[in-house]
Coordinates of C-alpha atoms in Angstrom, one line a residue:
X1 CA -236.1 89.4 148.7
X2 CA -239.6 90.4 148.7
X3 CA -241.2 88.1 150.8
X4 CA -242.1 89.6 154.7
X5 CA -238.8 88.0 157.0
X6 CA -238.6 88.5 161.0
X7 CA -236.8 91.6 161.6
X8 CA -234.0 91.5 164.5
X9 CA -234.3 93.8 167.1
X10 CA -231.2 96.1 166.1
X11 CA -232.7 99.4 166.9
X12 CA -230.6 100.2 169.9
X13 CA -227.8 99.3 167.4
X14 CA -228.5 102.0 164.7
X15 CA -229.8 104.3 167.0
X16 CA -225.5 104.7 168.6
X17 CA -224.5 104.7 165.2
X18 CA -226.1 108.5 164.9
X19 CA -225.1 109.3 168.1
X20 CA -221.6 108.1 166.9
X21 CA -221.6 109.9 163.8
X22 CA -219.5 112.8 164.2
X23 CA -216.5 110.9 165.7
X24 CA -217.3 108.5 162.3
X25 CA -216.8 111.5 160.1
X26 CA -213.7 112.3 162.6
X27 CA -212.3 108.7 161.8
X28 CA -212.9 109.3 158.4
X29 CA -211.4 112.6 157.9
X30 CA -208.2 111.7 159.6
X31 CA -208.1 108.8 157.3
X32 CA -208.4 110.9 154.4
X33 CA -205.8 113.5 155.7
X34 CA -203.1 110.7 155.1
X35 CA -202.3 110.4 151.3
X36 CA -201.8 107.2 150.8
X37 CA -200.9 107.0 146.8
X38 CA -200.0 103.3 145.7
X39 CA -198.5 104.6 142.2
X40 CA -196.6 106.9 143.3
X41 CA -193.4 105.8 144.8
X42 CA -192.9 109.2 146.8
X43 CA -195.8 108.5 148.6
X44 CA -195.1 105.4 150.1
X45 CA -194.0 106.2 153.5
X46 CA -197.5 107.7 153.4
X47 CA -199.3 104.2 152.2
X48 CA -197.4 102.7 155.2
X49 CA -198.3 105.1 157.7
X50 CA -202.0 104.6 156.5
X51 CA -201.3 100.9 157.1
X52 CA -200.0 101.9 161.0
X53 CA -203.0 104.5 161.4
X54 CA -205.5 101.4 161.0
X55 CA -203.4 99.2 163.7
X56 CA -203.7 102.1 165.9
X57 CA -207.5 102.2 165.5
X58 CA -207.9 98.5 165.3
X59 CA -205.6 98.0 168.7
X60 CA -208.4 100.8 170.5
X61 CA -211.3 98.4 169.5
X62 CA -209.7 95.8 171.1
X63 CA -208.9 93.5 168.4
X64 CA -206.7 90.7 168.6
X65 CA -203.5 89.1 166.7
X66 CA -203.3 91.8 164.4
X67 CA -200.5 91.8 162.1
X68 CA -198.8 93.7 159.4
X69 CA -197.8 91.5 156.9
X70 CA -194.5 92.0 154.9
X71 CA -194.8 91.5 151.4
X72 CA -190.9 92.2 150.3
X73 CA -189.7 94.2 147.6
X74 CA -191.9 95.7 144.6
X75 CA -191.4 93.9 141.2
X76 CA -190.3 96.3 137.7
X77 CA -191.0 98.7 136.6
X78 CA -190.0 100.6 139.3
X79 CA -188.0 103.9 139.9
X80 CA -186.6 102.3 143.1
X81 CA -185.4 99.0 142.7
X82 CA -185.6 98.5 146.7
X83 CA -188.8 99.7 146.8
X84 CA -191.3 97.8 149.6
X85 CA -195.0 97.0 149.1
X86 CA -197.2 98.4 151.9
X87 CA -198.1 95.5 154.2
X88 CA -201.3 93.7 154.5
X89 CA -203.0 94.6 158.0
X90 CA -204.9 91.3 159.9
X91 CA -207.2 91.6 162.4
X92 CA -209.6 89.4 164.7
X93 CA -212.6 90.3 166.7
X94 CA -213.8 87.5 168.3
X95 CA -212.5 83.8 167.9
X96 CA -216.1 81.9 169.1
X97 CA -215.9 78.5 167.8
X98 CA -219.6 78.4 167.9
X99 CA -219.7 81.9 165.8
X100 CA -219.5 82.2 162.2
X101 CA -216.5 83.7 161.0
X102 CA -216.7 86.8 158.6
X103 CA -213.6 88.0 156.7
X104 CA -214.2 91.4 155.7
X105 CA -211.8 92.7 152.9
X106 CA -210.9 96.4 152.3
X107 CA -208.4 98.8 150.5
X108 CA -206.1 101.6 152.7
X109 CA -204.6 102.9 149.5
X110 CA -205.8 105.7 146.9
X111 CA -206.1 106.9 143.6
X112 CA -203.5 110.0 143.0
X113 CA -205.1 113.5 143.6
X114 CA -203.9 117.1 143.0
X115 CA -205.9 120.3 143.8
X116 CA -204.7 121.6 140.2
X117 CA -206.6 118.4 138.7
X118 CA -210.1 120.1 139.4
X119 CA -211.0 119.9 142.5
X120 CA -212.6 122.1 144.3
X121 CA -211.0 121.2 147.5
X122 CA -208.1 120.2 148.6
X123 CA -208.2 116.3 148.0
X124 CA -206.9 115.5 150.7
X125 CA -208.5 117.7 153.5
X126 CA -211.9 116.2 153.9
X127 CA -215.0 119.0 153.0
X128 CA -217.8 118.6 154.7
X129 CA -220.6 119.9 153.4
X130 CA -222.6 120.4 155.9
X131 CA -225.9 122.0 154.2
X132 CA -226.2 119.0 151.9
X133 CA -224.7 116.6 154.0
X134 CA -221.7 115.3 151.5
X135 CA -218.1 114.3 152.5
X136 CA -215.8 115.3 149.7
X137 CA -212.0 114.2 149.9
X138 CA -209.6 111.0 147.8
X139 CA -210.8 108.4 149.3
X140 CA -214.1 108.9 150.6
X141 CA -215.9 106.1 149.2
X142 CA -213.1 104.4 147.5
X143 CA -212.4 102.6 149.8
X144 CA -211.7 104.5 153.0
X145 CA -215.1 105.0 154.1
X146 CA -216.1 101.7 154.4
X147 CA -212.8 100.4 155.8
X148 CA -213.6 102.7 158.6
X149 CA -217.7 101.4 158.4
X150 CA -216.2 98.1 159.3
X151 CA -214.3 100.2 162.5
X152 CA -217.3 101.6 163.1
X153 CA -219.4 98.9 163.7
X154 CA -217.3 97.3 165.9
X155 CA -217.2 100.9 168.2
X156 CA -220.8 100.9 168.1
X157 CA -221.1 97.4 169.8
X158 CA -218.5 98.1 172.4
X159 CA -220.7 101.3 173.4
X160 CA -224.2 99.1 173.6
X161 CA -222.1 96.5 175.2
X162 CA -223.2 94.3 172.7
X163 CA -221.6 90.9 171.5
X164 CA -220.6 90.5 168.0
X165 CA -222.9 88.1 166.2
X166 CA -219.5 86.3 164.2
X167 CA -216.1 86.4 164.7
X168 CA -214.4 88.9 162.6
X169 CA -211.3 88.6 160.7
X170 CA -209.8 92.0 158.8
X171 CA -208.0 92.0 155.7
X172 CA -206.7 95.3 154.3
X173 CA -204.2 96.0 151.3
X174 CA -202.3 99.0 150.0
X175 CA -201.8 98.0 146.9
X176 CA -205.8 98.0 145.4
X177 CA -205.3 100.9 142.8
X178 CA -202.0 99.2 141.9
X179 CA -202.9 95.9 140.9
X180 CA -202.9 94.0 144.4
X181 CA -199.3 92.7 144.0
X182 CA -198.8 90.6 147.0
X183 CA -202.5 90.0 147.7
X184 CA -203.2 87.0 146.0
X185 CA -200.2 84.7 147.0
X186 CA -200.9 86.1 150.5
X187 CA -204.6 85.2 150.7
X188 CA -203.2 81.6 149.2
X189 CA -200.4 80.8 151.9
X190 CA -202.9 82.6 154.5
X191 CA -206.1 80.4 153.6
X192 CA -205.3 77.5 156.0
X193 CA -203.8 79.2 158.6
X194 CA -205.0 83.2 159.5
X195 CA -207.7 82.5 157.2
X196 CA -208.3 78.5 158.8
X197 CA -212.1 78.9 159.8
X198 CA -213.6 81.7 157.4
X199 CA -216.9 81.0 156.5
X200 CA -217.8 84.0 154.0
X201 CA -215.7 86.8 152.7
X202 CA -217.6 90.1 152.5
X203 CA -216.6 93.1 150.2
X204 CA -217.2 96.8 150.1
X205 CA -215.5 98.4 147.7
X206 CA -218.1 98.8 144.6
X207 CA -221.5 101.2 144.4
X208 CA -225.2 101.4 143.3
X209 CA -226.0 101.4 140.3
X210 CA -228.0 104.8 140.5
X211 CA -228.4 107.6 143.5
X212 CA -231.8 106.5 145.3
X213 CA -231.4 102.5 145.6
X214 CA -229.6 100.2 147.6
X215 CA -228.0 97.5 145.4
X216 CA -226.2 94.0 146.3
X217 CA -224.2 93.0 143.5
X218 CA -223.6 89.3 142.4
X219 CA -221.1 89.5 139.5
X220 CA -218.3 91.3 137.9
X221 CA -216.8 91.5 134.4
X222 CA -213.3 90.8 134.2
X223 CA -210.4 92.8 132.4
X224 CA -207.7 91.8 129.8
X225 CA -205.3 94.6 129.5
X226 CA -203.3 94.3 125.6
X227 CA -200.8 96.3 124.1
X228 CA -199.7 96.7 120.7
X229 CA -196.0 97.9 120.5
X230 CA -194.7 99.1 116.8
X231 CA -191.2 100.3 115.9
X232 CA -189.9 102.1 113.2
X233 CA -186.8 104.4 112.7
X234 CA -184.0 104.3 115.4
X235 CA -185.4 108.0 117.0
X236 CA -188.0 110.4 116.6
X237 CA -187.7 112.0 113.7
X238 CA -189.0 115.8 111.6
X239 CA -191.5 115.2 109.4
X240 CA -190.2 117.6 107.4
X241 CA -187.5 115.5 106.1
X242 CA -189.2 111.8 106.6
X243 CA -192.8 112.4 105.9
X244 CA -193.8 110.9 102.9
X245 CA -190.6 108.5 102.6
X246 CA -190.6 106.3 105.7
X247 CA -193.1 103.9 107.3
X248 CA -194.5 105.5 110.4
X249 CA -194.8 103.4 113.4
X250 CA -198.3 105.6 114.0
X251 CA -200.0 105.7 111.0
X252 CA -199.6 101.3 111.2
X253 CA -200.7 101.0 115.3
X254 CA -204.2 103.5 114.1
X255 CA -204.7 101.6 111.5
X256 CA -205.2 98.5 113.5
X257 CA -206.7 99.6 116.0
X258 CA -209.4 101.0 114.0
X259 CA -210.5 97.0 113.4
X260 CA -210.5 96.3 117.2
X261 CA -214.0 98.1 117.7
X262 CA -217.0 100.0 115.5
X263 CA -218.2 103.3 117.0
X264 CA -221.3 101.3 118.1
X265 CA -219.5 99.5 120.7
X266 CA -219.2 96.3 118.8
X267 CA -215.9 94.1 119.0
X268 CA -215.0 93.6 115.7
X269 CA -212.6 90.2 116.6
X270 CA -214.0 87.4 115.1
X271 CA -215.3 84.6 117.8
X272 CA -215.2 86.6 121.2
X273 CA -219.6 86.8 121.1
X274 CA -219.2 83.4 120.5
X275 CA -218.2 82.3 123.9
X276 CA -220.7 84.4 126.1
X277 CA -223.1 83.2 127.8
X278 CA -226.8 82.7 126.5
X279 CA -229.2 85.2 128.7
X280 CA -231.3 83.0 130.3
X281 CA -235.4 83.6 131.9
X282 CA -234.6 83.9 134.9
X283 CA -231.2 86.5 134.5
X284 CA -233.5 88.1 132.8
X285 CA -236.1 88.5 135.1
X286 CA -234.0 90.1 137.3
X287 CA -233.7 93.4 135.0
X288 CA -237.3 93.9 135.8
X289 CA -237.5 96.1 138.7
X290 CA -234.0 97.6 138.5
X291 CA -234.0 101.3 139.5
X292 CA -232.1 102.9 136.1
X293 CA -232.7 105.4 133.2
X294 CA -230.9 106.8 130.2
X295 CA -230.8 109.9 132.0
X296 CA -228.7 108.8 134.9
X297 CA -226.0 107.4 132.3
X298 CA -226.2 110.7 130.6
X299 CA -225.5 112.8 134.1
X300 CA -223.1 110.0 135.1
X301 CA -221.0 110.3 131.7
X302 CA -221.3 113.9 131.4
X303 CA -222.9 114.1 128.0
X304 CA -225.6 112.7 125.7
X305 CA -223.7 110.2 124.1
X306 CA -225.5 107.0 125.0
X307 CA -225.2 104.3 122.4
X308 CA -228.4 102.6 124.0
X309 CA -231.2 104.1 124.8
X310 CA -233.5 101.7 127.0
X311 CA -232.6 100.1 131.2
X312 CA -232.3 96.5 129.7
X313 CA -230.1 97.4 126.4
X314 CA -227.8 99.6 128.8
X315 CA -227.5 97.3 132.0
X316 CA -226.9 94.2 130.0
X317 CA -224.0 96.1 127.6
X318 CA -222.5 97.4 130.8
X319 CA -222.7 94.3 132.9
X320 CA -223.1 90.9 131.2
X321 CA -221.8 91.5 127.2
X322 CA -218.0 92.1 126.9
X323 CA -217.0 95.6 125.5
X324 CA -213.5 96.7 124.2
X325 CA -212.2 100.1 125.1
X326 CA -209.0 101.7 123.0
X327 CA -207.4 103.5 126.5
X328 CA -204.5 105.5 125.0
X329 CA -201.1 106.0 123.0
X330 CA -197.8 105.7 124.6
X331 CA -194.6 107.5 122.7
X332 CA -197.1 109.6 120.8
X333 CA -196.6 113.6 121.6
X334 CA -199.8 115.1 123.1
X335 CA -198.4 117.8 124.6
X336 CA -200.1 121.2 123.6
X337 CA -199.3 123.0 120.5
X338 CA -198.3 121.6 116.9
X339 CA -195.3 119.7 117.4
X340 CA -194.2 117.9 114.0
X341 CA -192.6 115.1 115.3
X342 CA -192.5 111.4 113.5
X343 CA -192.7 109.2 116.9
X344 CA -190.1 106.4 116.8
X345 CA -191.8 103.9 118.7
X346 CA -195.3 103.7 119.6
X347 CA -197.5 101.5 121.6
X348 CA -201.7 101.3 121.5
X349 CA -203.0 100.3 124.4
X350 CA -206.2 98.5 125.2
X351 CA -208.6 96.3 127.3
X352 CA -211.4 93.9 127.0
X353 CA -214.0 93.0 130.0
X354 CA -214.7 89.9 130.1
X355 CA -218.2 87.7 130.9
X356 CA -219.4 84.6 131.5
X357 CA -218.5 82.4 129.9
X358 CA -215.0 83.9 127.8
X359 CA -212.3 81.5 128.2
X360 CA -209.5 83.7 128.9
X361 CA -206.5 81.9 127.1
X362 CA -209.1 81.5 124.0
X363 CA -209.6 85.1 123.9
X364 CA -205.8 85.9 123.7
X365 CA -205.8 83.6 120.7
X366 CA -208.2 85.2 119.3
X367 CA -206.9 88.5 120.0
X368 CA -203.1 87.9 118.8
X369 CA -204.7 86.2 115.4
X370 CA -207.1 88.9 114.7
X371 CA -203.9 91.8 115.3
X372 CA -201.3 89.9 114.0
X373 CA -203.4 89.4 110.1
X374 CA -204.4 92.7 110.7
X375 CA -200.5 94.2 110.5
X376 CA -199.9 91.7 107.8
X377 CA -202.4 93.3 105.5
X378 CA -200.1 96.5 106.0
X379 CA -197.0 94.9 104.5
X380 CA -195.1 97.6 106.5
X381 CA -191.2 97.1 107.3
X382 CA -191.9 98.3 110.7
X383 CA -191.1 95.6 114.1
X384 CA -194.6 94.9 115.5
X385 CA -195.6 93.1 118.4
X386 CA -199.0 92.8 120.5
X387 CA -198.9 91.5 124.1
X388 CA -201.3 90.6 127.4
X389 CA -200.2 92.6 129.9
X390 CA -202.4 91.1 132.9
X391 CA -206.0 89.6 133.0
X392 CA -208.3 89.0 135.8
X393 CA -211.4 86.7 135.7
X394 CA -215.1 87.8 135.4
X395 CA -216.7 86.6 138.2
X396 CA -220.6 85.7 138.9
X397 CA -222.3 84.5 142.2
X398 CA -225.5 83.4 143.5
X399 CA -228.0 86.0 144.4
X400 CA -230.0 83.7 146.8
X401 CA -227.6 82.5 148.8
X402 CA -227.6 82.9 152.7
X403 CA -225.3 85.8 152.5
X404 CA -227.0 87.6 149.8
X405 CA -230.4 87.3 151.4
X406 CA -228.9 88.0 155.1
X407 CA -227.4 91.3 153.6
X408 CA -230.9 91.9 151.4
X409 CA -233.0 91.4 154.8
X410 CA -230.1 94.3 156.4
X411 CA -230.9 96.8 153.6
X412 CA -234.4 96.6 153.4
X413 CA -234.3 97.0 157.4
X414 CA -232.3 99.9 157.4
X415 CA -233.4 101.5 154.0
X416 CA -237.1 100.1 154.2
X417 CA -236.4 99.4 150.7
X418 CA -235.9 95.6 148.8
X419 CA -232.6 96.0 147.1
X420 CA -231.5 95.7 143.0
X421 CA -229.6 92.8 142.7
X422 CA -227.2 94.1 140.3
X423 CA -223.7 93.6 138.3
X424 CA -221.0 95.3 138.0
X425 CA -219.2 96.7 134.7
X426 CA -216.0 97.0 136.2
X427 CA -213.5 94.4 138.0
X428 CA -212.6 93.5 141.3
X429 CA -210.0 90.6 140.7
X430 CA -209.7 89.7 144.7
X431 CA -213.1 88.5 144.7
X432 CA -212.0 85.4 142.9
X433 CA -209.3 84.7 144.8
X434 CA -211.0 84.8 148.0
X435 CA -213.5 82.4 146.4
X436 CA -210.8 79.9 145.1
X437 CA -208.7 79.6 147.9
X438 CA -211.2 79.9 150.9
X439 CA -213.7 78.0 149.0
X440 CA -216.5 80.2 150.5
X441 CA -219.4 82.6 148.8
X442 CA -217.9 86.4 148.8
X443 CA -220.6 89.3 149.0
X444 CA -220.2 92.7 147.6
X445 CA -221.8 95.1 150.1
X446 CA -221.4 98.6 148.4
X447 CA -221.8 101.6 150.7
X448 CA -221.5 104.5 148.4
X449 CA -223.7 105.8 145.4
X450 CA -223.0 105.5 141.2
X451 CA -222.0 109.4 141.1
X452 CA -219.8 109.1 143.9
X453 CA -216.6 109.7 141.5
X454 CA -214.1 107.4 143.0
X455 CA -211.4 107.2 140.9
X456 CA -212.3 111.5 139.5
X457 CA -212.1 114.7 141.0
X458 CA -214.5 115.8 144.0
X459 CA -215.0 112.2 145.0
X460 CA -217.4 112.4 147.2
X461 CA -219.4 110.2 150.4
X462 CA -223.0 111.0 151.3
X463 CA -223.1 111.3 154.7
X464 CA -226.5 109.1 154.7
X465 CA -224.9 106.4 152.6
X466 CA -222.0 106.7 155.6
X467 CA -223.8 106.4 158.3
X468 CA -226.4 104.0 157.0
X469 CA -223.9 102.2 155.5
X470 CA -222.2 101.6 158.6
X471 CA -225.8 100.1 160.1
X472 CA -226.2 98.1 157.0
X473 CA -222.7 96.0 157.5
X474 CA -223.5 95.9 161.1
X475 CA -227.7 94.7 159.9
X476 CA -225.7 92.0 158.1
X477 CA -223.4 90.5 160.7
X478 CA -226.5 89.9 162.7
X479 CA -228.9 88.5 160.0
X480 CA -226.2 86.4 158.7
X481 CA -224.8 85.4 162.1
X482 CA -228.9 84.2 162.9
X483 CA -228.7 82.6 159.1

């Protein structure tokens, strides 16, 4: 979005958001104080009261019809078999019929944090860092700062006495860093009623690419999650008496899945390259100005290990070729010291991301053909079997849209910057849902920065990406509302 556009006249706007600003960290350090953990079932009362905190604040703003939406027992595996999902909180601001009507989307819950992990601070006790202007605390950027952005906005026009530009609608989950049970048949029975006259669903819950440079991004890679379950002897056993004269469930599950992937990064399952998606000129094009170096994946992994070493080669691996990862053993020991046990049962997990245009029940095929001949060629006695255990969809938009230039035309004005037009590596699975069922464009609006940390210790929110984040949602109401 390069060429000049007609600025609105949202100055008095962004000027109360820094006068707001320390009740906004306020709002967002009492949301961080509540540790609402979605995997772990001691911590749901804590999800729920997060849920109750947010129709508290919502109810002050003056929304209306908000409701908390039950969404019954959790499904297995569970510890507690009467275990209840954390309801959905709904919201509306505004029900103009001659207003557009924006459904913003957001997560309440968290990733599980412990002091003894690595963190500095206490997780859970938001540090501000006042000297270089960072907000550490779970939750910070994933996804509770933006959630309250959204609450923030709407103080900010109460205190100017300003209209909304669109009608709002709310829609926040507890269940994000669990899988979203719930979410999807909700948003389905919810489209043609709560959801009736939605006109664009807007997302922030992804991140720049780098430190320095706004992004909007316009497509995600989707995730199929496999496991590979093989079963020898009836219990764990000393390999001191059965090493060397039984068939170890371990030694078969490495073996294959040595041939899922080459240390280069390259799938090894025949047909999956296949199905992707020729790059065409103008995708292309748009790896041109993007704001990225080698040395930013090095500080953002930790180490030199790159297996690319140009912007193009590492952008298009990362966001628009698939990529197989080997995630971990289950039954194995990895405890500390030398235990000599012979693990019964053991079972290789794994995940593909998925691009445009993988056929999702092809590459299961593929997958299950490719393991199964593999195990053959072992002609062990062992029980084998390989599984899905979930998938969700890549998913690609259109970068010039209304709502992608409305929210470019909001960056630029509050950054003074045009922004990347990126995708992302990782998956947001509600993004196609929305799309399906509503039948509108979703946006991804990302707040915080690419070393933010969300899901590792420190996480962390810059207060500028705050704060300016909070003038960039409100920026795009209005530009997309005068769209």
């Amino acid at each position: 979005m390069s060429e000049k556009y007609e600025k609105l006249p949202l100055e008095p706007f962004f000027k109360t958001i820094d006068e707001l600003q320390p009740k906004f960290i306020e709002r967002l350090q009492k949301a961080i104080a509540i540790p609402s953990v979605s995997s772990d079932e001691s911590l749901r009362p804590k999800v729920v009261e997060m849920a109750h905190f947010l129709v508290g604040e919502l109810e002050s703003l003056g929304f209306t019809d908000i409701q908390l939406k039950d969404l019954g027992t959790q499904p297995p595996p569970v510890q507690d078999a009467n275990l209840q999902l954390p309801p959905i909180v709904l919201g509306r601001y505004g029900q103009d019929p001659k207003k557009k009507t924006v459904l913003v989307y957001g997560h309440y819950d968290v990733q599980p944090a412990l002091k003894d992990d690595g963190w500095s601070t206490e997780p859970f006790d938001m540090h501000y860092d006042k000297a270089n202007g960072i907000l550490y605390g779970r939750g910070s950027t994933d996804d509770k700062g933006p959630v309250m952005g959204w609450l923030n906005v709407i103080e900010a026009h109460r205190k100017l006495g300003w209209e909304l530009p669109v009608n709002l609608v709310v829609c926040f989950e507890g269940m994000e860093e669990s899988g979203s049970l719930g979410l999807d048949e909700l948003v389905a029975k919810e489209a043609k009623q709560y959801f009736k006259n939605v006109d664009q669903v807007t997302i922030s819950d992804n991140y720049w690419l780098g430190t320095t440079k706004p992004v909007l991004t316009y497509g995600l890679r989707g995730c199929n999650y496999y496991q590979i379950i093989v079963k020898g002897p009836g219990a764990d056993l000393h390999s001191g008496i059965f090493g060397g004269i039984i068939a170890e469930p371990m030694t078969d599950l490495v073996k294959i899945m040595s041939t899922l992937v080459d240390g280069k990064g390259k799938i090894q399952i025949p047909g999956v390259y296949d199905m992707v998606a020729p790059l065409t000129e103008k995708e292309d094009k748009l790896y041109d100005n993007i704001d990225f170096s080698v040395d930013e994946l090095n500080a953002a992994a930790g180490s030199d290990t790159a297996l690319h070493q140009n912007k193009r080669d590492i952008l298009k691996h990362r966001w628009r070729y698939p990529s197989l990862s080997l995630h971990g053993i289950e039954g194995a020991f990895s405890g500390a010291g030398a235990k000599t046990v012979i693990p019964s049962k053991v079972v290789g997990k794994f995940s593909i991301r998925t691009v445009p245009n993988i056929d999702l029940a092809k590459l299961d095929q593929l997958v299950f053909k490719h393991i199964n001949e593999e195990f053959a060629k072992l002609n062990s006695p062992n029980e084998f079997k390989v599984e899905l255990i979930h998938d969700g969809n890549y998913w690609v938009s259109d970068p010039f849209n209304e709502s992608f230039q409305a929210a470019a035309k909001a960056t630029e004005d509050v950054w003074n910057i045009v922004p990347d037009f990126t995708r992302e590596g990782g998956s947001i699975p509600i993004t196609l849902t929305f799309e399906k069922e509503l039948g509108v464009d979703v946006l991804l609006l990302p707040m915080g920065r690419g070393d933010d940390g969300a899901h590792s210790i420190n996480e962390k929110l810059d207060v500028s990406n705050y704060i300016n984040g909070c003038k960039t949602l409100g920026g795009f109401l209005h530009y997309y509302g005068k769209s």
